[in-house]
Amino acid sequence: MKRLVFTLILTICAQWLFSQSRMSSADVSFLYNQDHEFLIDHRLAQDGNKVKVYVRFILNSGVVKISDYEIQYDIRDSYIDEKHVNSATRLDSAALIATGFREFIYSFEFEKTPDQSLIVLEVNNILRNRKFLIDIPIQRNKNTRNQPFLIFEAQRNVPYFSRFVNLDQAVRLVNVFGNDGKYQVQGVVNNQAVAIPTFDEGRVQAPTVIEIDTLYGPVEGEIMKFSTAGYYVINDSTEPSNSMGILVTDPFYPYFGQFEKMIEPLIFISTNDEFKTLRRATDSRMAFEDFVTTRISNGGKVAQDFVKFYYRRVRKSAHLFTSNKEGWKTDRGMVYQIYGNPLQVFRNEEQELWVYAAPNGGRIRFNFAVVSAESNLLEYSLIRESKYKESWMDAVTSWRSGKVIE
């Protein structure tokens, strides 16, 4: 009997370990933890079957060094495809194209076959014997396509990894496959709506498209700065379907230069009447300070901690989730703002699942559908359900009572 039980346990453990080589069973929650031992991001460009990938790896802890890690990648057919024997390629000094302060940027290029759709990065912390898998879809949605050009930094020959461009930031457009490009850049006012709560199954009305009276026509490698904040679409003049979008923000973002702007994220933890009062106030600073000191556990240090932690999370959302609108306004940004770092994250071609620990010992699960959006962007749309209402109200009450969820 003991032998049977042991064999059963061993079989379960073996199946679990084996499944970890599949991306669909890999927990990628560390990607949303801005305090993780390392931060990693990527940019991908494609021209026909030619694919070029840039990876930025940042040491985010003072106790780790680059020699602690081994980074490799392999190319797969899907999220359930296993890693093939001897299929991994190591990213070593030959693939390193730039360095900064605790920052390492790698590049690799390959020709994909028709069935290949996923790149899997494997980061091994050799000293701690810990392995992390990162998915890089070559094409996540059939209605989107990759473009052969990327936004690059003005002074270094590396992609611009931020999800937004500040007005004072110089950038340039570069075809990474060596072809000279001419581009058309047109903007619209950034008036996208804030995500509605997790339990509200209504639809957000599409915003009115208001074009910005600014049209840029940069050529390959030309250094440029944007003069007006908004959402910009960048097209290849000779092939308009080669398109990408970028949010251009004020110079302070993701910090706030005005109290009027600081009021906006309070929509998630205020009542309708409270938020209307905040928006209509003639003195935004006074209205903001009055809300914080009277609604957040009667002010004091608790109110100060609220401002610190609540807006720190807004800034983190900016770096993680900004797309055609500020990160905190998106569905994932909204959930992140209220609940914080997910305990687990799993994803595949069609969805992303976030798991949180519930106060009663159970689990809260949020499912985001991956859908195509404008300018070859992907949108992560929360599947809302009425069952989330109690959990949402509990979390909001915790924020308002000073029990910061951090």
mmCIF file of C-alpha atoms in Angstrom:
data_model
loop_
_atom_site.group_PDB
_atom_site.id
_atom_site.type_symbol
_atom_site.label_atom_id
_atom_site.label_comp_id
_atom_site.label_asym_id
_atom_site.label_seq_id
_atom_site.Cartn_x
_atom_site.Cartn_y
_atom_site.Cartn_z
ATOM 1 C CA MET A 1 0.000 0.000 0.000
ATOM 2 C CA LYS A 2 2.815 2.395 0.926
ATOM 3 C CA ARG A 3 4.533 1.622 -2.376
ATOM 4 C CA LEU A 4 1.312 2.379 -4.278
ATOM 5 C CA VAL A 5 0.860 5.730 -2.517
ATOM 6 C CA PHE A 6 4.490 6.673 -3.113
ATOM 7 C CA THR A 7 4.221 5.741 -6.801
ATOM 8 C CA LEU A 8 1.060 7.846 -7.126
ATOM 9 C CA ILE A 9 2.726 10.872 -5.485
ATOM 10 C CA LEU A 10 5.789 10.467 -7.685
ATOM 11 C CA THR A 11 3.626 10.265 -10.794
ATOM 12 C CA ILE A 12 1.735 13.444 -9.853
ATOM 13 C CA CYS A 13 4.989 15.309 -9.166
ATOM 14 C CA ALA A 14 6.485 14.121 -12.444
ATOM 15 C CA GLN A 15 3.406 15.270 -14.364
ATOM 16 C CA TRP A 16 3.565 18.660 -12.646
ATOM 17 C CA LEU A 17 7.241 19.134 -13.436
ATOM 18 C CA PHE A 18 6.724 17.972 -17.000
ATOM 19 C CA SER A 19 3.838 20.376 -17.477
ATOM 20 C CA GLN A 20 6.023 23.320 -16.498
ATOM 21 C CA SER A 21 7.753 23.158 -19.877
ATOM 22 C CA ARG A 22 4.440 24.142 -21.430
ATOM 23 C CA MET A 23 3.758 27.864 -21.433
ATOM 24 C CA SER A 24 0.044 27.324 -20.755
ATOM 25 C CA SER A 25 0.970 25.808 -17.367
ATOM 26 C CA ALA A 26 3.716 28.286 -16.447
ATOM 27 C CA ASP A 27 2.994 30.945 -13.840
ATOM 28 C CA VAL A 28 4.098 34.331 -15.221
ATOM 29 C CA SER A 29 2.888 36.474 -12.299
ATOM 30 C CA PHE A 30 6.469 37.649 -11.701
ATOM 31 C CA LEU A 31 6.157 39.753 -14.867
ATOM 32 C CA TYR A 32 3.677 41.989 -13.005
ATOM 33 C CA ASN A 33 5.754 42.253 -9.847
ATOM 34 C CA GLN A 34 7.820 45.423 -10.140
ATOM 35 C CA ASP A 35 9.805 44.335 -7.065
ATOM 36 C CA HIS A 36 10.865 41.016 -8.576
ATOM 37 C CA GLU A 37 14.587 40.136 -8.605
ATOM 38 C CA PHE A 38 14.726 40.982 -12.312
ATOM 39 C CA LEU A 39 12.546 42.874 -14.791
ATOM 40 C CA ILE A 40 12.281 41.717 -18.373
ATOM 41 C CA ASP A 41 10.588 43.133 -21.459
ATOM 42 C CA HIS A 42 10.782 42.625 -25.195
ATOM 43 C CA ARG A 43 10.074 44.205 -28.567
ATOM 44 C CA LEU A 44 9.413 42.192 -31.715
ATOM 45 C CA ALA A 45 9.474 43.168 -35.402
ATOM 46 C CA GLN A 46 8.688 41.074 -38.451
ATOM 47 C CA ASP A 47 9.186 41.318 -42.211
ATOM 48 C CA GLY A 48 7.667 38.329 -43.977
ATOM 49 C CA ASN A 49 9.137 35.251 -42.309
ATOM 50 C CA LYS A 50 12.033 37.207 -40.801
ATOM 51 C CA VAL A 51 11.552 37.893 -37.094
ATOM 52 C CA LYS A 52 13.794 40.037 -34.902
ATOM 53 C CA VAL A 53 13.452 40.189 -31.128
ATOM 54 C CA TYR A 54 15.000 42.567 -28.614
ATOM 55 C CA VAL A 55 15.061 41.618 -24.932
ATOM 56 C CA ARG A 56 15.776 44.028 -22.083
ATOM 57 C CA PHE A 57 16.888 42.352 -18.846
ATOM 58 C CA ILE A 58 17.238 44.505 -15.718
ATOM 59 C CA LEU A 59 18.741 43.366 -12.427
ATOM 60 C CA ASN A 60 16.185 44.663 -9.958
ATOM 61 C CA SER A 61 17.787 43.499 -6.725
ATOM 62 C CA GLY A 62 21.103 44.375 -5.187
ATOM 63 C CA VAL A 63 21.766 40.770 -4.217
ATOM 64 C CA VAL A 64 21.856 39.405 -7.795
ATOM 65 C CA LYS A 65 24.348 39.835 -10.623
ATOM 66 C CA ILE A 66 24.202 38.949 -14.305
ATOM 67 C CA SER A 67 26.467 35.913 -13.845
ATOM 68 C CA ASP A 68 23.731 34.403 -11.650
ATOM 69 C CA TYR A 69 21.528 33.974 -14.713
ATOM 70 C CA GLU A 70 21.410 31.927 -17.859
ATOM 71 C CA ILE A 71 18.962 33.103 -20.538
ATOM 72 C CA GLN A 72 17.926 30.989 -23.513
ATOM 73 C CA TYR A 73 15.044 30.754 -25.938
ATOM 74 C CA ASP A 74 13.299 28.234 -28.144
ATOM 75 C CA ILE A 75 10.557 28.529 -30.766
ATOM 76 C CA ARG A 76 7.341 26.535 -30.535
ATOM 77 C CA ASP A 77 4.136 25.914 -32.437
ATOM 78 C CA SER A 78 1.749 26.813 -29.603
ATOM 79 C CA TYR A 79 1.335 27.330 -25.882
ATOM 80 C CA ILE A 80 0.803 23.601 -25.296
ATOM 81 C CA ASP A 81 3.817 22.576 -27.369
ATOM 82 C CA GLU A 82 6.629 21.059 -25.316
ATOM 83 C CA LYS A 83 10.204 22.228 -25.463
ATOM 84 C CA HIS A 84 12.017 20.084 -28.000
ATOM 85 C CA VAL A 85 15.321 18.417 -27.207
ATOM 86 C CA ASN A 86 18.338 20.582 -28.073
ATOM 87 C CA SER A 87 16.059 23.346 -29.398
ATOM 88 C CA ALA A 88 17.222 26.097 -27.030
ATOM 89 C CA THR A 89 19.597 28.877 -28.036
ATOM 90 C CA ARG A 90 21.491 30.705 -25.325
ATOM 91 C CA LEU A 91 21.591 34.488 -25.174
ATOM 92 C CA ASP A 92 25.221 35.193 -24.327
ATOM 93 C CA SER A 93 27.636 38.064 -24.890
ATOM 94 C CA ALA A 94 27.414 37.537 -28.680
ATOM 95 C CA ALA A 95 23.723 38.515 -28.518
ATOM 96 C CA LEU A 96 24.332 41.470 -26.207
ATOM 97 C CA ILE A 97 23.936 44.779 -28.081
ATOM 98 C CA ALA A 98 23.866 47.345 -25.268
ATOM 99 C CA THR A 99 24.296 47.736 -21.530
ATOM 100 C CA GLY A 100 23.355 50.307 -18.948
ATOM 101 C CA PHE A 101 23.211 50.489 -15.182
ATOM 102 C CA ARG A 102 22.231 46.907 -14.299
ATOM 103 C CA GLU A 103 20.580 46.741 -17.721
ATOM 104 C CA PHE A 104 21.379 44.252 -20.507
ATOM 105 C CA ILE A 105 19.804 44.362 -23.965
ATOM 106 C CA TYR A 106 19.974 41.319 -26.226
ATOM 107 C CA SER A 107 18.908 40.769 -29.808
ATOM 108 C CA PHE A 108 18.306 37.689 -31.918
ATOM 109 C CA GLU A 109 16.851 37.033 -35.352
ATOM 110 C CA PHE A 110 15.451 33.984 -37.125
ATOM 111 C CA GLU A 111 13.224 32.886 -40.001
ATOM 112 C CA LYS A 112 9.992 31.364 -38.808
ATOM 113 C CA THR A 113 8.190 28.434 -40.380
ATOM 114 C CA PRO A 114 4.425 28.652 -41.021
ATOM 115 C CA ASP A 115 3.538 26.643 -37.924
ATOM 116 C CA GLN A 116 5.736 28.539 -35.459
ATOM 117 C CA SER A 117 3.829 31.048 -33.363
ATOM 118 C CA LEU A 118 5.536 31.331 -29.993
ATOM 119 C CA ILE A 119 8.965 32.195 -28.609
ATOM 120 C CA VAL A 120 9.648 31.010 -25.070
ATOM 121 C CA LEU A 121 12.376 32.688 -23.044
ATOM 122 C CA GLU A 122 13.785 30.686 -20.167
ATOM 123 C CA VAL A 123 15.582 32.585 -17.414
ATOM 124 C CA ASN A 124 17.473 30.380 -14.976
ATOM 125 C CA ASN A 125 18.740 31.694 -11.674
ATOM 126 C CA ILE A 126 21.622 29.244 -11.412
ATOM 127 C CA LEU A 127 22.503 29.953 -7.770
ATOM 128 C CA ARG A 128 18.944 29.564 -6.497
ATOM 129 C CA ASN A 129 17.978 26.843 -8.963
ATOM 130 C CA ARG A 130 14.894 28.765 -10.044
ATOM 131 C CA LYS A 131 13.509 28.817 -13.580
ATOM 132 C CA PHE A 132 11.198 31.412 -15.109
ATOM 133 C CA LEU A 133 9.423 31.097 -18.463
ATOM 134 C CA ILE A 134 8.375 34.155 -20.505
ATOM 135 C CA ASP A 135 6.109 33.926 -23.548
ATOM 136 C CA ILE A 136 6.657 36.071 -26.640
ATOM 137 C CA PRO A 137 3.863 35.462 -29.152
ATOM 138 C CA ILE A 138 5.016 35.914 -32.735
ATOM 139 C CA GLN A 139 1.433 36.663 -33.660
ATOM 140 C CA ARG A 140 -1.136 36.412 -30.912
ATOM 141 C CA ASN A 141 -4.228 37.277 -32.898
ATOM 142 C CA LYS A 142 -5.101 36.569 -36.522
ATOM 143 C CA ASN A 143 -6.391 40.125 -36.952
ATOM 144 C CA THR A 144 -3.092 41.724 -35.971
ATOM 145 C CA ARG A 145 0.275 41.772 -37.674
ATOM 146 C CA ASN A 146 3.797 42.727 -36.707
ATOM 147 C CA GLN A 147 5.521 45.648 -38.385
ATOM 148 C CA PRO A 148 9.177 45.694 -39.539
ATOM 149 C CA PHE A 149 9.921 48.967 -37.727
ATOM 150 C CA LEU A 150 10.133 49.935 -34.071
ATOM 151 C CA ILE A 151 10.425 53.115 -32.040
ATOM 152 C CA PHE A 152 14.081 53.519 -31.069
ATOM 153 C CA GLU A 153 15.878 55.670 -28.554
ATOM 154 C CA ALA A 154 17.392 58.834 -29.982
ATOM 155 C CA GLN A 155 20.932 58.302 -28.691
ATOM 156 C CA ARG A 156 21.311 54.516 -28.551
ATOM 157 C CA ASN A 157 20.700 51.947 -31.248
ATOM 158 C CA VAL A 158 18.149 50.085 -29.149
ATOM 159 C CA PRO A 159 14.356 50.018 -29.085
ATOM 160 C CA TYR A 160 12.380 52.337 -26.862
ATOM 161 C CA PHE A 161 10.972 49.926 -24.284
ATOM 162 C CA SER A 162 8.569 52.257 -22.484
ATOM 163 C CA ARG A 163 4.873 51.777 -23.272
ATOM 164 C CA PHE A 164 4.411 55.544 -23.588
ATOM 165 C CA VAL A 165 6.373 58.549 -24.830
ATOM 166 C CA ASN A 166 6.580 61.742 -22.792
ATOM 167 C CA LEU A 167 6.322 65.019 -24.690
ATOM 168 C CA ASP A 168 9.926 65.925 -23.943
ATOM 169 C CA GLN A 169 11.281 62.534 -25.055
ATOM 170 C CA ALA A 170 13.225 62.326 -28.335
ATOM 171 C CA VAL A 171 12.726 59.126 -30.342
ATOM 172 C CA ARG A 172 13.141 57.854 -33.899
ATOM 173 C CA LEU A 173 11.616 55.223 -36.165
ATOM 174 C CA VAL A 174 13.870 52.429 -37.406
ATOM 175 C CA ASN A 175 13.267 49.540 -39.798
ATOM 176 C CA VAL A 176 15.239 46.854 -37.960
ATOM 177 C CA PHE A 177 15.851 44.835 -41.139
ATOM 178 C CA GLY A 178 17.937 47.575 -42.743
ATOM 179 C CA ASN A 179 15.382 49.002 -45.159
ATOM 180 C CA ASP A 180 14.848 52.759 -45.421
ATOM 181 C CA GLY A 181 11.355 53.717 -44.407
ATOM 182 C CA LYS A 182 9.092 56.719 -44.662
ATOM 183 C CA TYR A 183 6.384 57.075 -42.066
ATOM 184 C CA GLN A 184 3.134 58.880 -41.414
ATOM 185 C CA VAL A 185 2.254 59.738 -37.819
ATOM 186 C CA GLN A 186 -1.252 60.956 -36.992
ATOM 187 C CA GLY A 187 -2.733 61.523 -33.535
ATOM 188 C CA VAL A 188 -6.129 61.602 -31.860
ATOM 189 C CA VAL A 189 -7.181 63.022 -28.496
ATOM 190 C CA ASN A 190 -6.696 60.532 -25.668
ATOM 191 C CA ASN A 191 -10.288 60.382 -24.431
ATOM 192 C CA GLN A 192 -10.603 56.636 -23.863
ATOM 193 C CA ALA A 193 -12.947 55.744 -21.010
ATOM 194 C CA VAL A 194 -11.876 54.373 -17.642
ATOM 195 C CA ALA A 195 -12.554 50.651 -17.148
ATOM 196 C CA ILE A 196 -15.825 49.882 -15.376
ATOM 197 C CA PRO A 197 -15.844 47.727 -12.203
ATOM 198 C CA THR A 198 -15.392 43.951 -12.346
ATOM 199 C CA PHE A 199 -19.049 43.182 -11.609
ATOM 200 C CA ASP A 200 -20.620 45.674 -14.034
ATOM 201 C CA GLU A 201 -21.507 43.830 -17.234
ATOM 202 C CA GLY A 202 -22.465 46.982 -19.129
ATOM 203 C CA ARG A 203 -20.541 48.271 -22.129
ATOM 204 C CA VAL A 204 -18.373 51.352 -22.255
ATOM 205 C CA GLN A 205 -19.432 53.698 -25.014
ATOM 206 C CA ALA A 206 -16.765 54.164 -27.670
ATOM 207 C CA PRO A 207 -15.126 57.597 -27.470
ATOM 208 C CA THR A 208 -15.567 60.216 -30.131
ATOM 209 C CA VAL A 209 -12.531 60.285 -32.386
ATOM 210 C CA ILE A 210 -11.048 63.779 -32.281
ATOM 211 C CA GLU A 211 -8.030 64.154 -34.527
ATOM 212 C CA ILE A 212 -5.062 66.186 -33.365
ATOM 213 C CA ASP A 213 -4.121 68.851 -35.855
ATOM 214 C CA THR A 214 -0.582 67.533 -36.088
ATOM 215 C CA LEU A 215 0.819 65.322 -38.839
ATOM 216 C CA TYR A 216 4.389 64.059 -38.818
ATOM 217 C CA GLY A 217 6.207 62.626 -41.824
ATOM 218 C CA PRO A 218 9.525 61.379 -40.435
ATOM 219 C CA VAL A 219 11.980 59.392 -42.518
ATOM 220 C CA GLU A 220 14.153 56.495 -41.416
ATOM 221 C CA GLY A 221 16.121 57.299 -38.256
ATOM 222 C CA GLU A 222 15.021 60.932 -38.020
ATOM 223 C CA ILE A 223 14.991 62.205 -34.444
ATOM 224 C CA MET A 224 11.585 63.600 -33.486
ATOM 225 C CA LYS A 225 9.612 64.880 -30.510
ATOM 226 C CA PHE A 226 5.840 65.023 -30.204
ATOM 227 C CA SER A 227 4.317 68.437 -29.570
ATOM 228 C CA THR A 228 0.847 67.391 -28.382
ATOM 229 C CA ALA A 229 -0.269 64.665 -25.989
ATOM 230 C CA GLY A 230 -2.587 62.008 -27.402
ATOM 231 C CA TYR A 231 -2.703 58.575 -28.986
ATOM 232 C CA TYR A 232 -0.678 58.323 -32.198
ATOM 233 C CA VAL A 233 -0.835 55.814 -35.022
ATOM 234 C CA ILE A 234 2.379 55.252 -36.977
ATOM 235 C CA ASN A 235 2.059 53.832 -40.498
ATOM 236 C CA ASP A 236 4.604 52.818 -43.082
ATOM 237 C CA SER A 237 3.885 55.196 -45.970
ATOM 238 C CA THR A 238 4.471 52.499 -48.583
ATOM 239 C CA GLU A 239 2.620 49.752 -46.675
ATOM 240 C CA PRO A 240 -0.107 51.276 -44.453
ATOM 241 C CA SER A 241 -1.008 47.902 -42.914
ATOM 242 C CA ASN A 242 2.378 48.045 -41.193
ATOM 243 C CA SER A 243 1.076 50.043 -38.288
ATOM 244 C CA MET A 244 1.629 50.567 -34.587
ATOM 245 C CA GLY A 245 0.253 52.848 -31.895
ATOM 246 C CA ILE A 246 1.837 54.756 -29.029
ATOM 247 C CA LEU A 247 0.408 56.903 -26.252
ATOM 248 C CA VAL A 248 2.079 60.308 -25.929
ATOM 249 C CA THR A 249 1.691 61.778 -22.463
ATOM 250 C CA ASP A 250 2.542 64.956 -20.609
ATOM 251 C CA PRO A 251 6.131 65.305 -19.338
ATOM 252 C CA PHE A 252 5.172 64.256 -15.776
ATOM 253 C CA TYR A 253 3.423 60.951 -16.530
ATOM 254 C CA PRO A 254 3.221 58.597 -14.687
ATOM 255 C CA TYR A 255 3.512 61.228 -11.958
ATOM 256 C CA PHE A 256 0.898 63.949 -11.633
ATOM 257 C CA GLY A 257 1.609 67.612 -12.161
ATOM 258 C CA GLN A 258 -1.929 68.722 -11.296
ATOM 259 C CA PHE A 259 -4.374 67.797 -8.530
ATOM 260 C CA GLU A 260 -7.100 67.696 -11.154
ATOM 261 C CA LYS A 261 -5.333 64.683 -12.680
ATOM 262 C CA MET A 262 -4.785 63.058 -9.269
ATOM 263 C CA ILE A 263 -8.532 63.022 -8.740
ATOM 264 C CA GLU A 264 -9.198 60.793 -11.765
ATOM 265 C CA PRO A 265 -7.915 57.462 -10.324
ATOM 266 C CA LEU A 266 -10.090 57.965 -7.226
ATOM 267 C CA ILE A 267 -13.030 56.833 -9.361
ATOM 268 C CA PHE A 268 -12.413 53.237 -8.277
ATOM 269 C CA ILE A 269 -12.757 53.866 -4.524
ATOM 270 C CA SER A 270 -15.293 56.710 -4.367
ATOM 271 C CA THR A 271 -19.067 56.709 -4.616
ATOM 272 C CA ASN A 272 -20.756 58.315 -7.614
ATOM 273 C CA ASP A 273 -21.703 61.374 -5.551
ATOM 274 C CA GLU A 274 -18.221 61.709 -4.078
ATOM 275 C CA PHE A 275 -16.590 61.531 -7.483
ATOM 276 C CA LYS A 276 -18.998 64.068 -8.983
ATOM 277 C CA THR A 277 -18.160 66.454 -6.131
ATOM 278 C CA LEU A 278 -14.439 65.947 -6.728
ATOM 279 C CA ARG A 279 -14.752 66.573 -10.478
ATOM 280 C CA ARG A 280 -16.897 69.678 -10.081
ATOM 281 C CA ALA A 281 -14.710 71.322 -7.432
ATOM 282 C CA THR A 282 -13.295 74.717 -8.372
ATOM 283 C CA ASP A 283 -10.256 74.083 -6.159
ATOM 284 C CA SER A 284 -8.940 70.611 -7.087
ATOM 285 C CA ARG A 285 -6.249 70.580 -4.427
ATOM 286 C CA MET A 286 -8.663 71.402 -1.637
ATOM 287 C CA ALA A 287 -11.163 68.814 -2.904
ATOM 288 C CA PHE A 288 -8.491 66.121 -3.125
ATOM 289 C CA GLU A 289 -7.094 66.818 0.342
ATOM 290 C CA ASP A 290 -10.595 66.961 1.818
ATOM 291 C CA PHE A 291 -11.467 63.556 0.333
ATOM 292 C CA VAL A 292 -8.275 61.922 1.567
ATOM 293 C CA THR A 293 -8.428 63.370 5.070
ATOM 294 C CA THR A 294 -12.156 62.758 5.648
ATOM 295 C CA ARG A 295 -12.860 59.566 3.701
ATOM 296 C CA ILE A 296 -9.658 57.565 4.255
ATOM 297 C CA SER A 297 -9.921 56.398 7.861
ATOM 298 C CA ASN A 298 -10.209 59.970 9.180
ATOM 299 C CA GLY A 299 -6.896 61.209 7.861
ATOM 300 C CA GLY A 300 -3.594 61.303 9.706
ATOM 301 C CA LYS A 301 -0.745 58.965 8.787
ATOM 302 C CA VAL A 302 -3.229 56.497 7.332
ATOM 303 C CA ALA A 303 -4.244 59.072 4.733
ATOM 304 C CA GLN A 304 -0.596 59.798 3.944
ATOM 305 C CA ASP A 305 0.079 56.086 3.461
ATOM 306 C CA PHE A 306 -2.951 55.846 1.216
ATOM 307 C CA VAL A 307 -1.611 58.532 -1.116
ATOM 308 C CA LYS A 308 1.809 56.868 -1.137
ATOM 309 C CA PHE A 309 0.630 53.349 -1.929
ATOM 310 C CA TYR A 310 -2.395 54.118 -4.096
ATOM 311 C CA TYR A 311 -0.471 56.354 -6.501
ATOM 312 C CA ARG A 312 2.574 54.099 -6.448
ATOM 313 C CA ARG A 313 0.288 51.471 -7.916
ATOM 314 C CA VAL A 314 -0.943 53.949 -10.531
ATOM 315 C CA ARG A 315 2.687 54.464 -11.581
ATOM 316 C CA LYS A 316 3.320 50.734 -11.749
ATOM 317 C CA SER A 317 0.242 50.293 -13.951
ATOM 318 C CA ALA A 318 1.661 52.916 -16.307
ATOM 319 C CA HIS A 319 4.744 50.803 -16.960
ATOM 320 C CA LEU A 320 2.846 47.509 -17.135
ATOM 321 C CA PHE A 321 -0.436 48.178 -18.911
ATOM 322 C CA THR A 322 -0.414 51.481 -20.832
ATOM 323 C CA SER A 323 -1.770 50.917 -24.349
ATOM 324 C CA ASN A 324 -4.064 53.373 -26.121
ATOM 325 C CA LYS A 325 -4.833 54.864 -22.711
ATOM 326 C CA GLU A 326 -3.126 55.202 -19.350
ATOM 327 C CA GLY A 327 -2.366 51.878 -17.680
ATOM 328 C CA TRP A 328 -4.687 52.356 -14.690
ATOM 329 C CA LYS A 329 -7.638 52.966 -17.027
ATOM 330 C CA THR A 330 -7.363 49.526 -18.676
ATOM 331 C CA ASP A 331 -9.134 46.408 -17.442
ATOM 332 C CA ARG A 332 -5.937 44.794 -16.189
ATOM 333 C CA GLY A 333 -4.803 48.093 -14.693
ATOM 334 C CA MET A 334 -8.105 48.465 -12.824
ATOM 335 C CA VAL A 335 -7.853 44.999 -11.267
ATOM 336 C CA TYR A 336 -4.180 45.597 -10.453
ATOM 337 C CA GLN A 337 -5.012 48.975 -8.893
ATOM 338 C CA ILE A 338 -7.499 47.490 -6.438
ATOM 339 C CA TYR A 339 -6.104 44.009 -5.782
ATOM 340 C CA GLY A 340 -2.363 44.438 -6.362
ATOM 341 C CA ASN A 341 0.075 41.821 -7.655
ATOM 342 C CA PRO A 342 -1.743 38.655 -8.733
ATOM 343 C CA LEU A 343 -0.771 35.492 -6.879
ATOM 344 C CA GLN A 344 -0.627 33.545 -10.153
ATOM 345 C CA VAL A 345 -0.987 34.409 -13.844
ATOM 346 C CA PHE A 346 -1.513 31.908 -16.645
ATOM 347 C CA ARG A 347 -2.123 32.694 -20.303
ATOM 348 C CA ASN A 348 -2.422 31.322 -23.809
ATOM 349 C CA GLU A 349 -3.335 32.618 -27.253
ATOM 350 C CA GLU A 350 -6.857 33.637 -26.277
ATOM 351 C CA GLN A 351 -6.929 34.560 -22.609
ATOM 352 C CA GLU A 352 -5.070 35.545 -19.479
ATOM 353 C CA LEU A 353 -6.090 34.280 -16.040
ATOM 354 C CA TRP A 354 -5.236 36.145 -12.825
ATOM 355 C CA VAL A 355 -5.552 34.367 -9.485
ATOM 356 C CA TYR A 356 -5.752 36.062 -6.080
ATOM 357 C CA ALA A 357 -6.061 34.674 -2.579
ATOM 358 C CA ALA A 358 -9.513 35.368 -1.131
ATOM 359 C CA PRO A 359 -9.931 36.471 2.506
ATOM 360 C CA ASN A 360 -11.972 33.318 3.208
ATOM 361 C CA GLY A 361 -9.124 31.087 2.089
ATOM 362 C CA GLY A 362 -10.414 30.443 -1.398
ATOM 363 C CA ARG A 363 -9.368 31.947 -4.718
ATOM 364 C CA ILE A 364 -10.585 34.887 -6.805
ATOM 365 C CA ARG A 365 -10.040 34.425 -10.538
ATOM 366 C CA PHE A 366 -10.229 37.130 -13.198
ATOM 367 C CA ASN A 367 -10.265 36.087 -16.835
ATOM 368 C CA PHE A 368 -9.183 38.520 -19.561
ATOM 369 C CA ALA A 369 -10.002 37.772 -23.197
ATOM 370 C CA VAL A 370 -7.296 38.736 -25.700
ATOM 371 C CA VAL A 371 -8.914 40.649 -28.571
ATOM 372 C CA SER A 372 -7.523 42.717 -31.409
ATOM 373 C CA ALA A 373 -7.789 46.477 -31.182
ATOM 374 C CA GLU A 374 -6.772 49.467 -33.267
ATOM 375 C CA SER A 375 -3.337 49.807 -34.871
ATOM 376 C CA ASN A 376 -2.378 46.155 -34.322
ATOM 377 C CA LEU A 377 -2.718 46.567 -30.561
ATOM 378 C CA LEU A 378 -4.098 43.781 -28.420
ATOM 379 C CA GLU A 379 -6.707 44.518 -25.790
ATOM 380 C CA TYR A 380 -7.175 42.481 -22.626
ATOM 381 C CA SER A 381 -10.896 42.614 -21.960
ATOM 382 C CA LEU A 382 -12.075 41.475 -18.527
ATOM 383 C CA ILE A 383 -14.939 38.991 -18.569
ATOM 384 C CA ARG A 384 -17.132 40.688 -15.983
ATOM 385 C CA GLU A 385 -19.455 38.776 -13.671
ATOM 386 C CA SER A 386 -21.829 39.793 -10.894
ATOM 387 C CA LYS A 387 -20.113 37.351 -8.525
ATOM 388 C CA TYR A 388 -17.178 39.784 -8.225
ATOM 389 C CA LYS A 389 -19.244 42.494 -6.547
ATOM 390 C CA GLU A 390 -18.757 41.343 -2.940
ATOM 391 C CA SER A 391 -15.012 40.899 -3.402
ATOM 392 C CA TRP A 392 -14.710 44.298 -5.101
ATOM 393 C CA MET A 393 -16.613 46.103 -2.355
ATOM 394 C CA ASP A 394 -14.494 44.398 0.323
ATOM 395 C CA ALA A 395 -11.293 45.493 -1.420
ATOM 396 C CA VAL A 396 -12.525 49.084 -1.839
ATOM 397 C CA THR A 397 -13.554 49.163 1.836
ATOM 398 C CA SER A 398 -10.056 48.029 2.772
ATOM 399 C CA TRP A 399 -8.557 50.939 0.827
ATOM 400 C CA ARG A 400 -10.937 53.447 2.388
ATOM 401 C CA SER A 401 -10.372 52.144 5.920
ATOM 402 C CA GLY A 402 -6.600 52.413 5.568
ATOM 403 C CA LYS A 403 -5.933 48.682 5.303
ATOM 404 C CA VAL A 404 -3.702 49.164 2.299
ATOM 405 C CA ILE A 405 -3.517 46.108 0.048
ATOM 406 C CA GLU A 406 0.136 46.120 -0.887
#
